[in-house]
Short mmCIF file of C-alpha atoms and ligand atoms in Angstrom, two decimals:
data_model
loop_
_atom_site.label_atom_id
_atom_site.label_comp_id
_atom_site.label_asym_id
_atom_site.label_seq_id
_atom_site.Cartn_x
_atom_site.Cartn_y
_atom_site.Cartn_z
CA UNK A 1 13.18 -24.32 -3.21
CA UNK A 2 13.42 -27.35 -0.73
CA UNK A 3 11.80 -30.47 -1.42
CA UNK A 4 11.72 -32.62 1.85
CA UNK A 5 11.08 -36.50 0.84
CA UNK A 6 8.84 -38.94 2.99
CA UNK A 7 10.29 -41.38 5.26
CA UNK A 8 10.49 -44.41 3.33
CA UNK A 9 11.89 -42.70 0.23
CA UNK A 10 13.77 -44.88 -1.93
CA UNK A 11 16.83 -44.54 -3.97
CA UNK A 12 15.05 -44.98 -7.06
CA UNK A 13 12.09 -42.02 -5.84
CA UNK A 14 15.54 -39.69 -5.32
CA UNK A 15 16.28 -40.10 -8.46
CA UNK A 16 13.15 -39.66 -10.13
CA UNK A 17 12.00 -36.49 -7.95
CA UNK A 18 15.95 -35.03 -8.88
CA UNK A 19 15.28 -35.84 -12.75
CA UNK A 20 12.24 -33.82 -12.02
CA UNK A 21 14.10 -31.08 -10.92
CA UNK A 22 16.48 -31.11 -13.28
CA UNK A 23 13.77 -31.19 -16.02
CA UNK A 24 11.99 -28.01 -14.64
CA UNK A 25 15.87 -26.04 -14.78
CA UNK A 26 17.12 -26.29 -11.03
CA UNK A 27 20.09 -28.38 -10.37
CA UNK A 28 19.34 -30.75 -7.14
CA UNK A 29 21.57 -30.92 -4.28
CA UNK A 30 20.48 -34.57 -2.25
CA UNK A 31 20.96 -34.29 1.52
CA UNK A 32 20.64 -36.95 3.49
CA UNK A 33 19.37 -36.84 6.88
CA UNK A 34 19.43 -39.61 9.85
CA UNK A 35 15.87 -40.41 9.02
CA UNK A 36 15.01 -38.13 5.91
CA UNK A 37 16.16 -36.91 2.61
CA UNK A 38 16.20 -33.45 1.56
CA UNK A 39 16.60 -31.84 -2.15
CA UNK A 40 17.88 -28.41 -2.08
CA UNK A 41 16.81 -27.03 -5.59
CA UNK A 42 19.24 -24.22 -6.96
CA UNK A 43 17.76 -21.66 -9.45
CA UNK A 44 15.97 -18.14 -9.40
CA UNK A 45 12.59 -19.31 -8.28
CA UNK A 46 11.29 -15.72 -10.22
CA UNK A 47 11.65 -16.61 -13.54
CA UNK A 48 11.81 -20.51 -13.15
CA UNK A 49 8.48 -22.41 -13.09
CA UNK A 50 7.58 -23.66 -9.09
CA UNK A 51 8.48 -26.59 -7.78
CA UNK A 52 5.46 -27.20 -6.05
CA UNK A 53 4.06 -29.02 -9.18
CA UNK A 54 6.11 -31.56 -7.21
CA UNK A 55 4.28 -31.91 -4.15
CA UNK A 56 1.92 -34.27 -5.16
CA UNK A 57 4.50 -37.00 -6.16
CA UNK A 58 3.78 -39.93 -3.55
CA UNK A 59 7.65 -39.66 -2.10
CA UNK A 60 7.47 -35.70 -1.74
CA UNK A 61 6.22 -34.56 2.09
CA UNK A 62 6.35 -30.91 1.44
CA UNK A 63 8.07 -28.18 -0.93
CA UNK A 64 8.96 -24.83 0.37
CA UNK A 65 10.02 -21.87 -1.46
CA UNK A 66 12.98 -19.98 -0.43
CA UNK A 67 12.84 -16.42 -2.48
CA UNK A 68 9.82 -14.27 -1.68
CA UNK A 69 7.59 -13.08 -4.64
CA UNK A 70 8.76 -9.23 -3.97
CA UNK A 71 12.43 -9.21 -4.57
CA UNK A 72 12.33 -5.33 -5.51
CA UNK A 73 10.28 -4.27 -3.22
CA UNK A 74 12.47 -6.50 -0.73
CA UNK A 75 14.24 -4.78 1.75
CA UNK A 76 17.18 -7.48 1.10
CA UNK A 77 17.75 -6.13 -2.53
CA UNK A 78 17.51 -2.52 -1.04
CA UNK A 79 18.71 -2.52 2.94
CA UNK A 80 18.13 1.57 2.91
CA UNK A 81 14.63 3.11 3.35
CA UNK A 82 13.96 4.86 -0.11
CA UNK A 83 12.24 7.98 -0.36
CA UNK A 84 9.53 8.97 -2.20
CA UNK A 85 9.25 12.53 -3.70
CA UNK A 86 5.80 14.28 -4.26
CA UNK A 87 6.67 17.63 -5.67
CA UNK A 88 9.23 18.14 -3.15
CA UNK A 89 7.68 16.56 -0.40
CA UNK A 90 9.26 13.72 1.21
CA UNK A 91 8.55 10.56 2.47
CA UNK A 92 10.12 7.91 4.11
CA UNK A 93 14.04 7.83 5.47
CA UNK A 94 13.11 9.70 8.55
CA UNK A 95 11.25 11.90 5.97
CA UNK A 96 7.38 12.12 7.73
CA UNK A 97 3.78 13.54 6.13
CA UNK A 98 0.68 14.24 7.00
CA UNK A 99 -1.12 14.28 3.70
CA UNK A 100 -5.37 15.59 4.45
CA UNK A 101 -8.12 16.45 2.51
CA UNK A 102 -11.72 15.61 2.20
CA UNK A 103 -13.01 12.12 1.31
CA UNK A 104 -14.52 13.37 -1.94
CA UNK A 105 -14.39 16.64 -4.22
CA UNK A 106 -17.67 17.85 -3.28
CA UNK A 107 -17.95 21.13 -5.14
CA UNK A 108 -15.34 24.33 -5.58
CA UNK A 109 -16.38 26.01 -2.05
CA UNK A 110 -15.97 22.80 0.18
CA UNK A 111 -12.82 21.67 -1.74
CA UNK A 112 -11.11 25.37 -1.45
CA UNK A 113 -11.91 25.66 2.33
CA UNK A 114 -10.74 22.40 3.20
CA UNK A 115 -7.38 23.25 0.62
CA UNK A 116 -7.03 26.48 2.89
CA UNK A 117 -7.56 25.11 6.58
CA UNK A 118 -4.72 22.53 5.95
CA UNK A 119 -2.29 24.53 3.92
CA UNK A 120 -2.78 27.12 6.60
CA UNK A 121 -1.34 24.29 8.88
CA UNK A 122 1.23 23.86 6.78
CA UNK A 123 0.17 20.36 5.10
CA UNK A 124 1.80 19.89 1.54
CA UNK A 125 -0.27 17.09 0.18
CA UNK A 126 -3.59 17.18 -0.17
CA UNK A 127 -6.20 14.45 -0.53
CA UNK A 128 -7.61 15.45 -3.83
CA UNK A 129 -10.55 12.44 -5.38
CA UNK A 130 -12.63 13.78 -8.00
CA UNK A 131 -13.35 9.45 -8.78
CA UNK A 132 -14.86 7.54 -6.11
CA UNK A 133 -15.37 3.86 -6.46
CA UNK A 134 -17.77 3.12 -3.78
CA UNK A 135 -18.95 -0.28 -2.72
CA UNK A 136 -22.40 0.70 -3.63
CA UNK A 137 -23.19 2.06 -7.22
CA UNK A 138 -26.07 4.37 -5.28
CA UNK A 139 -23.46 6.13 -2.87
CA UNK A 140 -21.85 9.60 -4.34
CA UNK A 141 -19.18 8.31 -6.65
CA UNK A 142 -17.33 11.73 -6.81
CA UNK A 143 -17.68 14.69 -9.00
CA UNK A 144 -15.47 12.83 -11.55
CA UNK A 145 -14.55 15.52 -14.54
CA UNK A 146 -16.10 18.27 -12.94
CA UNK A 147 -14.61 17.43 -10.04
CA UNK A 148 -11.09 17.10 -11.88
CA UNK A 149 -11.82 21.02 -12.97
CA UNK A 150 -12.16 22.32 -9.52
CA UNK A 151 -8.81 20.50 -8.85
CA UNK A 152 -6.95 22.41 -11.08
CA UNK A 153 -8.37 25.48 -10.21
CA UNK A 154 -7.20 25.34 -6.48
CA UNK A 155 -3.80 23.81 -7.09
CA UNK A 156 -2.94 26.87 -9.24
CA UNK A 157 -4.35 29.09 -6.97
CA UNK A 158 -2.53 27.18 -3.67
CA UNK A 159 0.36 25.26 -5.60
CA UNK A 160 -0.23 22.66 -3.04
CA UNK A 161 0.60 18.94 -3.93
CA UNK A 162 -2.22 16.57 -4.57
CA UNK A 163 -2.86 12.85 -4.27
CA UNK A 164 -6.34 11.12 -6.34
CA UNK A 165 -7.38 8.02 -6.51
CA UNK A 166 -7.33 6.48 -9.86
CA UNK A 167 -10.58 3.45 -10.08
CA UNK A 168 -9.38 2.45 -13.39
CA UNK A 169 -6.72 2.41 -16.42
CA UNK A 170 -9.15 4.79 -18.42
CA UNK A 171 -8.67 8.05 -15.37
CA UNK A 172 -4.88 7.52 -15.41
CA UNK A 173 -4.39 10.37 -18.71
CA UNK A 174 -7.38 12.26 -17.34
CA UNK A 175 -5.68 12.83 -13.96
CA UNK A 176 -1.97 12.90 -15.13
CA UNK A 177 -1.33 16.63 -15.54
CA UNK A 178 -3.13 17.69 -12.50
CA UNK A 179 -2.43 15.01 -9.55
CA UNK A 180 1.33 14.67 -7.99
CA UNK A 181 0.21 11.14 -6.75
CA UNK A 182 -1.89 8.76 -7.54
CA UNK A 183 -3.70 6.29 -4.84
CA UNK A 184 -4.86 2.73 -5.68
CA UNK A 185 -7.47 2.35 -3.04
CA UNK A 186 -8.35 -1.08 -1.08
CA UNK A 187 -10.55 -2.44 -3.80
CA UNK A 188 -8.03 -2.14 -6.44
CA UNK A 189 -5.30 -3.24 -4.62
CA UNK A 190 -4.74 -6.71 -6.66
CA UNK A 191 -6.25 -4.90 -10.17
CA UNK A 192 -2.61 -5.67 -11.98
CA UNK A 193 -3.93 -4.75 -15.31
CA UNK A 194 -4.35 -1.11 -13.70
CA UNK A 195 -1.32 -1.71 -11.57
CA UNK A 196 1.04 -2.63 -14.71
CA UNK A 197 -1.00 0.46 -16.21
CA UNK A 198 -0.11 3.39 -13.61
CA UNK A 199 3.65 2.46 -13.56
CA UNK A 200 4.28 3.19 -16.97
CA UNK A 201 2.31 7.31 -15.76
CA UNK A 202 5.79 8.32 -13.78
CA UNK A 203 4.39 9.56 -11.30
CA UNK A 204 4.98 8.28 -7.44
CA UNK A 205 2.15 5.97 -5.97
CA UNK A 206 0.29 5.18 -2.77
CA UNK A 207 -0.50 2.02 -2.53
CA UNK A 208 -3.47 0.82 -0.17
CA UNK A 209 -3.81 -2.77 1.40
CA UNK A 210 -6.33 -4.76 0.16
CA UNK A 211 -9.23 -4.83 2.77
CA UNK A 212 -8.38 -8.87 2.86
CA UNK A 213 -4.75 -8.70 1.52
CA UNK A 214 -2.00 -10.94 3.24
CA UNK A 215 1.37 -9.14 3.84
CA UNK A 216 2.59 -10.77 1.02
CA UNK A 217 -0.21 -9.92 -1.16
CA UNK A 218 0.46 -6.24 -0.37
CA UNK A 219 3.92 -6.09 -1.12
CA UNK A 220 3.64 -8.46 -4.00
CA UNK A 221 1.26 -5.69 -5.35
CA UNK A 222 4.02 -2.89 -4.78
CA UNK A 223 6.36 -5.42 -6.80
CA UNK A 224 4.22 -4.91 -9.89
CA UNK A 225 4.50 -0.90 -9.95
CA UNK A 226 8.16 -1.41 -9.31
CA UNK A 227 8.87 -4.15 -11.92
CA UNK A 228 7.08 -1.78 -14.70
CA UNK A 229 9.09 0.78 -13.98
CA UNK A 230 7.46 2.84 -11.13
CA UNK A 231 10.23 3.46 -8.26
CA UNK A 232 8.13 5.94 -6.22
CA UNK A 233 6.03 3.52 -4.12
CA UNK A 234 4.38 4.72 -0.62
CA UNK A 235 2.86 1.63 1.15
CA UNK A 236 -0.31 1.87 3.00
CA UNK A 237 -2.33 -0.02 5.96
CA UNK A 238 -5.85 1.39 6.02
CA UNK A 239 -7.49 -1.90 7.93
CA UNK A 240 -8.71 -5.34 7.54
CA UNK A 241 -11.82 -6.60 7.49
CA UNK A 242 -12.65 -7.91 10.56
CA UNK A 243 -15.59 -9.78 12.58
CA UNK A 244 -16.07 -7.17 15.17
CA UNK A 245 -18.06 -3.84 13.74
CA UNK A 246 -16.85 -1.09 16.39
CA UNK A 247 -13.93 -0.29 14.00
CA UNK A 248 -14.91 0.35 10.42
CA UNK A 249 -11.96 -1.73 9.73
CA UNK A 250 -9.52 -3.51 12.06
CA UNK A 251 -6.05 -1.29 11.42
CA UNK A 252 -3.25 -3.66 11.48
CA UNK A 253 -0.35 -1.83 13.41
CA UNK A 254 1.82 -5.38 12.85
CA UNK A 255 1.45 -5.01 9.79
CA UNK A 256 3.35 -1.90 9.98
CA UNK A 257 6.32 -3.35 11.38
CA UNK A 258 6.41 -6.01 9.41
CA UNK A 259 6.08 -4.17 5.82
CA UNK A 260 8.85 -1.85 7.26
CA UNK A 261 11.10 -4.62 8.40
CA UNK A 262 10.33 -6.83 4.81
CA UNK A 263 10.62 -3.34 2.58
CA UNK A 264 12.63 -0.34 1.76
CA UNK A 265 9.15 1.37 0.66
CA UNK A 266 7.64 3.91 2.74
CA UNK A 267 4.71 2.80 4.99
CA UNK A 268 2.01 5.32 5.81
CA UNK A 269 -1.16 5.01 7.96
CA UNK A 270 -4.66 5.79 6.92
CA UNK A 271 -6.84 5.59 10.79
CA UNK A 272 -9.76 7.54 8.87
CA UNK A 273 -10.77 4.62 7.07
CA UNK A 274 -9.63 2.12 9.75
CA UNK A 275 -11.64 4.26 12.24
CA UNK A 276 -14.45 5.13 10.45
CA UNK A 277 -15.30 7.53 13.45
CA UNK A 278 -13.68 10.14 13.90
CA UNK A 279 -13.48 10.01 17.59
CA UNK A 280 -10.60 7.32 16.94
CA UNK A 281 -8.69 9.17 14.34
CA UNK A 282 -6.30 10.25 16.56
CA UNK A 283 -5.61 7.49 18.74
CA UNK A 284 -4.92 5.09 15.56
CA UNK A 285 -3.00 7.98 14.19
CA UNK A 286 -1.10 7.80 17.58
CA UNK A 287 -0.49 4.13 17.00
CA UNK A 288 0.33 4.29 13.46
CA UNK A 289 3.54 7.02 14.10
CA UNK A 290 4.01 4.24 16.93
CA UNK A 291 4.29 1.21 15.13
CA UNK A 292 7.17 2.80 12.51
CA UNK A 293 4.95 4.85 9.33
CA UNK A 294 6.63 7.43 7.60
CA UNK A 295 3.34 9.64 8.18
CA UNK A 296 -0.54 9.52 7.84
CA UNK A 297 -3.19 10.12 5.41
CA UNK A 298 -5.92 11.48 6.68
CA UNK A 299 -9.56 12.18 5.96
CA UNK A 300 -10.57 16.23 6.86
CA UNK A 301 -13.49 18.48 5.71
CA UNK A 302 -14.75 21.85 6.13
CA UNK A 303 -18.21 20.49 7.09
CA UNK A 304 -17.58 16.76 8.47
CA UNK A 305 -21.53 16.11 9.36
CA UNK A 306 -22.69 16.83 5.98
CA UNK A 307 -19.99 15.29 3.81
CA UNK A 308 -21.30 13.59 0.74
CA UNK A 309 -19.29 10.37 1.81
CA UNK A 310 -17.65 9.07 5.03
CA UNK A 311 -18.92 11.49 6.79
CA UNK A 312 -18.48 10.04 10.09
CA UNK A 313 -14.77 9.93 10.46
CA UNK A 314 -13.71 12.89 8.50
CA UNK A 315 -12.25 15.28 11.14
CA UNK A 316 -13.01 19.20 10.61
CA UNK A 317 -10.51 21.00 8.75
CA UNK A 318 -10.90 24.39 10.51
CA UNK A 319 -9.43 22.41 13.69
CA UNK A 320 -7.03 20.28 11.67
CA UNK A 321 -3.77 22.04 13.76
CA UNK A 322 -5.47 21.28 16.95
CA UNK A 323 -5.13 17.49 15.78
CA UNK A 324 -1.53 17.72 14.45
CA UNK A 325 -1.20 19.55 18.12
CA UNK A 326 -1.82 16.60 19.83
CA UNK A 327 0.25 14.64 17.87
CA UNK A 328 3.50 16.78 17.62
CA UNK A 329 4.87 14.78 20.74
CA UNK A 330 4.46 11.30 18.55
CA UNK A 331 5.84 13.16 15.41
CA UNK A 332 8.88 14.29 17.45
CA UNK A 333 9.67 10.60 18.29
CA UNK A 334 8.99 8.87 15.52
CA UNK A 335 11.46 11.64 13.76
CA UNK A 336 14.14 10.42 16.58
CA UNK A 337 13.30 7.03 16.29
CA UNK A 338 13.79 6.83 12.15
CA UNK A 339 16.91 9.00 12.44
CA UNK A 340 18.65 6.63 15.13
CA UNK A 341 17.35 3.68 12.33
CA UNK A 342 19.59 4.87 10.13
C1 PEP B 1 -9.97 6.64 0.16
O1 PEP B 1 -8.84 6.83 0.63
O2 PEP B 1 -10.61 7.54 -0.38
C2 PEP B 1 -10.57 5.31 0.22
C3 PEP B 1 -11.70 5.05 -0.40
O3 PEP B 1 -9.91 4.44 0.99
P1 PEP B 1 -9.82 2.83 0.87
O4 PEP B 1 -9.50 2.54 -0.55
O5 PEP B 1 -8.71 2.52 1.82
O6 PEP B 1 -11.15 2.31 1.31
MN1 MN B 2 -13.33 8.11 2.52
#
């Protein structure tokens, strides 16, 4: 950390503030400027207590930390891109997927047609949420057991991989043997209890971005699953909550670049939930491949206008290849574009 001293500074507040240091376990390096002193602190700001207890001290102007909060998940401990395996299916290090699938596990008929349009296009994960945690306890919170039953019965019948969202600590064993993936949706995204929780499951995650997470709060997120012991971490922007209401969310294509600049992890897209109609799915999708993701998650059902949930932006799966049509020229690059990355 750097602790940069006020103007009129005194020997004696030098020494104090560098006792200070010295008393929380950094050793202080005193640099004197023409009109200012600065304190370089050494010592691993991770498992040391912060220095910005300091700041209130009347010599102290400011104290900045140096490390970030994600050192894992930090593309300086890792420079490579790591890839994440989902029953064989790759992502990230030029590896790209389209993972589909319906909003919610509606019922065996609507799940297996949906499971059958987009293996037919040749998608190998599927979007598979028996649990639903809605914002409204009224709205259809998923089919939850029986829901987790019709699951199993289509993966052994299509042996296709599966990602579900897990709400809580209590559907991680419940979902274990059957799901490939599991997805921590936007409102869990800072639930560390169930993040410390899912790491310990083995099995790869997809993490979401808080509808009102910083950067940092995303990846610091990903840093829990990784410092309990879960390696297999797919990042993923989804959209912000914004002032303006003609997005469902406001998808945050920076944020793209950034988390794939800052981190080795895998960044996907999800423009359903950004768009929330489905007219803009594949624009955002467009922008997503674009701004640097390893590949898309997106919402598709066999009967979009009467979906039990989201029903506006879920695209139909029995047209699903005409979207991944239109988007076979952005694929192509983005493939190009991660290969000459590397
Ligand atoms: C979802 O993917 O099913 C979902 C609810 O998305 P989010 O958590 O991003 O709102
Ligand atoms: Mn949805």
């Amino acid at each position: 950390m750097i602790i940069v001293l006020k103007r009129h500074a005194s020997e004696t507040d030098i020494a104090t503030v560098s006792d200070l240091v010295c008393s929380l376990r950094y050793q202080p390096r005193i640099i004197r400027g023409v009109e200012q002193t600065v304190i370089a602190c050494i010592g691993d700001e991770l498992s040391n207590r912060s220095l910005t207890v300091l700041q209130d001290l009347p010599a102290v102007e400011a104290v900045f930390p140096v490390q970030k909060k994600f050192k894992l998940v930090s593309r300086d401990y890792h420079p490579s891109d790591s890839v994440v395996n989902v029953q064989g299916a790759l992502i990230g290090g030029g590896n790209m997927q389209i993972i589909a699938g319906p909003c919610a596990i509606e019922g065996y008929d609507q799940f297996r047609s949906a499971v059958q349009d987009l293996t037919r296009c040749g998608i190998k994960i599927i979007r598979a949420m028996p649990f639903k945690p809605r914002t409204s306890p009224y709205d259809f919170q998923g089919l939850k057991l029986d829901g987790v039953k019709i699951m199993r019965e289509i993966k052994k019948e299509f042996e296709v991989a599966m990602v579900s969202e897990v709400p809580g600590p209590a559907q991680i064993e419940i979902l274990r043997d059957v799901t490939d993936m599991f997805q921590i949706g936007a409102r869990n995204a800072q639930n560390y209890d169930l993040l410390e929780h899912l790491a310990h499951a083995g099995k790869p995650v997809l993490l979401k971005r808080g509808m009102a997470s910083t950067i940092e709060e995303w990846l610091t997120a990903a840093e829990y699953l990784i410092v309990n012991g879960c390696s297999q971490v797919v990042l993923c922007e989804r959209g912000l909550r914004s002032f303006d209401k003609t997005t469902r969310n406001l998808l945050d294509i920076g944020a793209v670049a950034v988390a794939r600049q800052l981190s080795h992890l895998p960044v996907m897209v999800d423009p359903s939930h950004a768009a929330g109609s489905r007219s803009l799915v594949a624009a955002l999708s467009r922008a997503g491949l674009a701004a640097g993701a390893d590949g898309l998650i997106v919402e598709a059902h066999p009967d979009p206008v009467n979906a039990f949930s989201d029903a506006a932006q879920q695209l139909d799966s029995s047209s699903f290849g005409d979207f991944l049509k239109g988007l076979e020229p952005w694929m192509t690059l983005a493939r190009a574009e991660r290969a000459a990355d590397r």
